[in-house]
PDB file of C-alpha atoms in Angstrom:
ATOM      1  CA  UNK A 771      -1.384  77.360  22.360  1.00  0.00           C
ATOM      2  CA  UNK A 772       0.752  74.131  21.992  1.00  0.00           C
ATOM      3  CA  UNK A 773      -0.167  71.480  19.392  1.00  0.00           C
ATOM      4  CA  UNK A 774      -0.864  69.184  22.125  1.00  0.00           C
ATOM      5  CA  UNK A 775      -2.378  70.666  24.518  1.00  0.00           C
ATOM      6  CA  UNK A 776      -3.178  67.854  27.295  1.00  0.00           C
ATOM      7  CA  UNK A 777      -5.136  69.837  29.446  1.00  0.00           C
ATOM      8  CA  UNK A 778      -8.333  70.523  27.277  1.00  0.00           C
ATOM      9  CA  UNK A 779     -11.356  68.373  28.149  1.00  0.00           C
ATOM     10  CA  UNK A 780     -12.657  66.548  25.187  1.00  0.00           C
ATOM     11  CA  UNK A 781     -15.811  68.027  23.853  1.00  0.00           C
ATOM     12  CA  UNK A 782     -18.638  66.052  26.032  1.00  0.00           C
ATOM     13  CA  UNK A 783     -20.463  63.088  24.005  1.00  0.00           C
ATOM     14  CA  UNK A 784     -24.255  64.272  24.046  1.00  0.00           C
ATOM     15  CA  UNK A 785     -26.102  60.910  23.858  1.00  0.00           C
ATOM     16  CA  UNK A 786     -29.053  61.914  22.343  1.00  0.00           C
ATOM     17  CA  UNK A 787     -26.670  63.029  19.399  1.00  0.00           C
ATOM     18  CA  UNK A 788     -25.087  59.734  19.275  1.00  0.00           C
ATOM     19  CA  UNK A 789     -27.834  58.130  19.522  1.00  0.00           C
ATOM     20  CA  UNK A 790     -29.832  60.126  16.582  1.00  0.00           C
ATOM     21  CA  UNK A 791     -26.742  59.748  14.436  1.00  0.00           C
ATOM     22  CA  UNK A 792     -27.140  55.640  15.113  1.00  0.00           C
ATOM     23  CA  UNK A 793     -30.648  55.587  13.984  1.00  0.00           C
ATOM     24  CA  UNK A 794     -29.806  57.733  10.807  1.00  0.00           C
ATOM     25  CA  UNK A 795     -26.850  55.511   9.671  1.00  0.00           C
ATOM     26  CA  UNK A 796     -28.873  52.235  10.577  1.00  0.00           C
ATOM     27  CA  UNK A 797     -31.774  53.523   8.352  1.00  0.00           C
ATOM     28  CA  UNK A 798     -29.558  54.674   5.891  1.00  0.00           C
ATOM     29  CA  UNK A 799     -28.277  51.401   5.935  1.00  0.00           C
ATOM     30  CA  UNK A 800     -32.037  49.597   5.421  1.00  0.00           C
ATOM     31  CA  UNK A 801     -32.782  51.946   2.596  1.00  0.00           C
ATOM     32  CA  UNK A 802     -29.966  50.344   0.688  1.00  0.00           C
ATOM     33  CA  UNK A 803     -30.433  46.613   2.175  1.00  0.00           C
ATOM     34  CA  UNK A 804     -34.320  46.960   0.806  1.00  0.00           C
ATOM     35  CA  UNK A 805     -33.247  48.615  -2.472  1.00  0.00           C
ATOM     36  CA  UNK A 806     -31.004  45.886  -2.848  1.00  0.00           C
ATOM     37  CA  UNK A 807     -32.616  43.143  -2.489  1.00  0.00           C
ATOM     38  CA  UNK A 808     -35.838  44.537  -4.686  1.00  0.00           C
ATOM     39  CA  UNK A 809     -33.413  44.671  -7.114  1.00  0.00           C
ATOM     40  CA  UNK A 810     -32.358  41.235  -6.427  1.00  0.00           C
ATOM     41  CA  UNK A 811     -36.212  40.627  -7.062  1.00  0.00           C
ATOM     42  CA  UNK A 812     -36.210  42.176 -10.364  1.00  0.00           C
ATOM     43  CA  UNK A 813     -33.314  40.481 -11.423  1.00  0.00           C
ATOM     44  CA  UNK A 814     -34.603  36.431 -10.863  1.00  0.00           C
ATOM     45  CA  UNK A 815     -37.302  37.498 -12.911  1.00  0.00           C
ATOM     46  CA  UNK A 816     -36.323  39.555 -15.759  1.00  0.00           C
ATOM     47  CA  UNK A 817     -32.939  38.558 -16.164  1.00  0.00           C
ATOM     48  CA  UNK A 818     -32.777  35.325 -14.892  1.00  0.00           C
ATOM     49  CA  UNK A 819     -30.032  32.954 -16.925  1.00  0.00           C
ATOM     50  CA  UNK A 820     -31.995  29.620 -15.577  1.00  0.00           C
ATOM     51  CA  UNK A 821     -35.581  30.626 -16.506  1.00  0.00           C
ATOM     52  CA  UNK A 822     -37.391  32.942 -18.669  1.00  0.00           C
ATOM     53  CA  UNK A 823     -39.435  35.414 -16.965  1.00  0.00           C
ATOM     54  CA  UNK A 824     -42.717  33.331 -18.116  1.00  0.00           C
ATOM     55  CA  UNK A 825     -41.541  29.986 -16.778  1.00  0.00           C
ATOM     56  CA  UNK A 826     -40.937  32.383 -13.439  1.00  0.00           C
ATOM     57  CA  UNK A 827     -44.438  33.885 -13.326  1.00  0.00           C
ATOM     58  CA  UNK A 828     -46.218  30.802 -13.902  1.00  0.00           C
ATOM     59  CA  UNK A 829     -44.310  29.140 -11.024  1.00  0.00           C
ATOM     60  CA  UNK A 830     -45.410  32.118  -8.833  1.00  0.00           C
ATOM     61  CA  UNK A 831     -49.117  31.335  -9.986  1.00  0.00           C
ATOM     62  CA  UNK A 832     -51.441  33.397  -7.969  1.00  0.00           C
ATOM     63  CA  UNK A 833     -48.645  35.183  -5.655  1.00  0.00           C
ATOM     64  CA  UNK A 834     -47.858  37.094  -8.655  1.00  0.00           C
ATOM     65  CA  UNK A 835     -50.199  39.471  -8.956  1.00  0.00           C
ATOM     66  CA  UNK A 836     -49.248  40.773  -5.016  1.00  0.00           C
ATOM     67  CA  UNK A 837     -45.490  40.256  -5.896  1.00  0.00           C
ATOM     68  CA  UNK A 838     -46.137  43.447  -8.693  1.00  0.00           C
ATOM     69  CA  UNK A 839     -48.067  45.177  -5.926  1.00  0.00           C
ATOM     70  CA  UNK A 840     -45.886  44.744  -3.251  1.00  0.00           C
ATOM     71  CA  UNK A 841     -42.743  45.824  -5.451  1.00  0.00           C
ATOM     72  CA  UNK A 842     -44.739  49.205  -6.749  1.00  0.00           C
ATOM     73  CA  UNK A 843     -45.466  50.169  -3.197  1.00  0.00           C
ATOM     74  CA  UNK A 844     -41.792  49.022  -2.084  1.00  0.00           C
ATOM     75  CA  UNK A 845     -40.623  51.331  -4.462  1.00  0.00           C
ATOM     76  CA  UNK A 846     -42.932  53.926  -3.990  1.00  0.00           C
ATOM     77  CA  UNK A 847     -41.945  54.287  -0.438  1.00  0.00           C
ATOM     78  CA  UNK A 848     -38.303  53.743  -0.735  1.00  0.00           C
ATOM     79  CA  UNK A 849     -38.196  56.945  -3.327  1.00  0.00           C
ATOM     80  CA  UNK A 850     -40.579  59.168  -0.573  1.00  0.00           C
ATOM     81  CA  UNK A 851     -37.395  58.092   1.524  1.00  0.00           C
ATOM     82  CA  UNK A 852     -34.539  59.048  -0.890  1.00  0.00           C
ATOM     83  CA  UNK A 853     -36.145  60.252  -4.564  1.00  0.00           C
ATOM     84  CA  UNK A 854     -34.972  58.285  -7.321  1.00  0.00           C
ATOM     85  CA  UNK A 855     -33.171  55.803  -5.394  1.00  0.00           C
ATOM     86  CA  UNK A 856     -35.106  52.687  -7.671  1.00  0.00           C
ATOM     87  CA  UNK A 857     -37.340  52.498 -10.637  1.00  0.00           C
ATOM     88  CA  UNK A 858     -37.518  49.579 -12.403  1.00  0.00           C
ATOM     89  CA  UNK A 859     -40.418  48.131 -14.448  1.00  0.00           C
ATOM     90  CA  UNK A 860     -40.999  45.270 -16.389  1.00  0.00           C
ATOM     91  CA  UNK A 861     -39.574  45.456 -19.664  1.00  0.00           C
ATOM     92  CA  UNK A 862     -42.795  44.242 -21.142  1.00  0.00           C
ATOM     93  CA  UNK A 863     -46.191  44.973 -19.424  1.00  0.00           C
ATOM     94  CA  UNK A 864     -47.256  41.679 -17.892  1.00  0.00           C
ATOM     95  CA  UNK A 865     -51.081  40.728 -18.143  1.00  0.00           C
ATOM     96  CA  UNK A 866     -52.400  40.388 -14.562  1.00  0.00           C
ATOM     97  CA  UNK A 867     -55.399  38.087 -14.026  1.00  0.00           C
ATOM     98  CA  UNK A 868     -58.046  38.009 -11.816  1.00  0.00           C
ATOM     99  CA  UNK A 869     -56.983  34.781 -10.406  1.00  0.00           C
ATOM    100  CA  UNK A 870     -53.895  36.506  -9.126  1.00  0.00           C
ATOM    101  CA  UNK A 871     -51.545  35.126 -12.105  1.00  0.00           C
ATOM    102  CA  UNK A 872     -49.431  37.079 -14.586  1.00  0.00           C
ATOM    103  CA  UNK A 873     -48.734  36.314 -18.003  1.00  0.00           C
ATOM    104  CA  UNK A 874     -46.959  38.195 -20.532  1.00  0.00           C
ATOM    105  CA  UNK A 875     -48.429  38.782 -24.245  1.00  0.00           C
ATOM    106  CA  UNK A 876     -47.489  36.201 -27.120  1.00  0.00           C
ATOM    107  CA  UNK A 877     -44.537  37.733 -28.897  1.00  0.00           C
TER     108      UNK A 877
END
């Protein structure tokens, strides 16, 4: 059989194939947007060069309580996705309030 060989038929594209590998890459490609950008998260608040953390939280006032929520669950359900793809915790445990605010203890 000749290198080039002209006269096979490309193997037929199945669509549903192309179509599965599409939604695989484009989740693939959420997981790691998300995990980003709850890193991102993490980041302004714990690491922030323009505020400290409590300056942060304050300004958050009673959105900061669901903010922790939302980013345990986030990360909860991007690791059932991909296991240990992101764990990060606050490097001190915040004090959350039943008001909905977060402080964190006197040093």
């Amino acid at each position: 059989m000749p290198l080039l060989d002209y006269s096979l038929d490309p193997a037929p594209i199945d669509p549903a194939q192309q179509e599965a590998d599409h939604i695989l890459a484009d989740t693939a490609g959420l997981h790691q947007q998300c995990v980003r950008s709850v890193q991102a998260i993490y980041t302004r608040i714990w690491a922030n060069p323009l505020a400290t953390p409590a300056a942060i939280l304050a300004k958050l006032g009673p959105r900061a309580t669901p903010l922790f929520i939302l980013s345990a669950q986030f990360q909860e359900l991007l690791n059932v996705a991909r296991p240990g793809s992101i764990a990060l915790a606050p490097p001190v445990m915040p004090e959350f309030h039943a008001d909905g605010t977060v402080t964190l203890p006197e040093e």
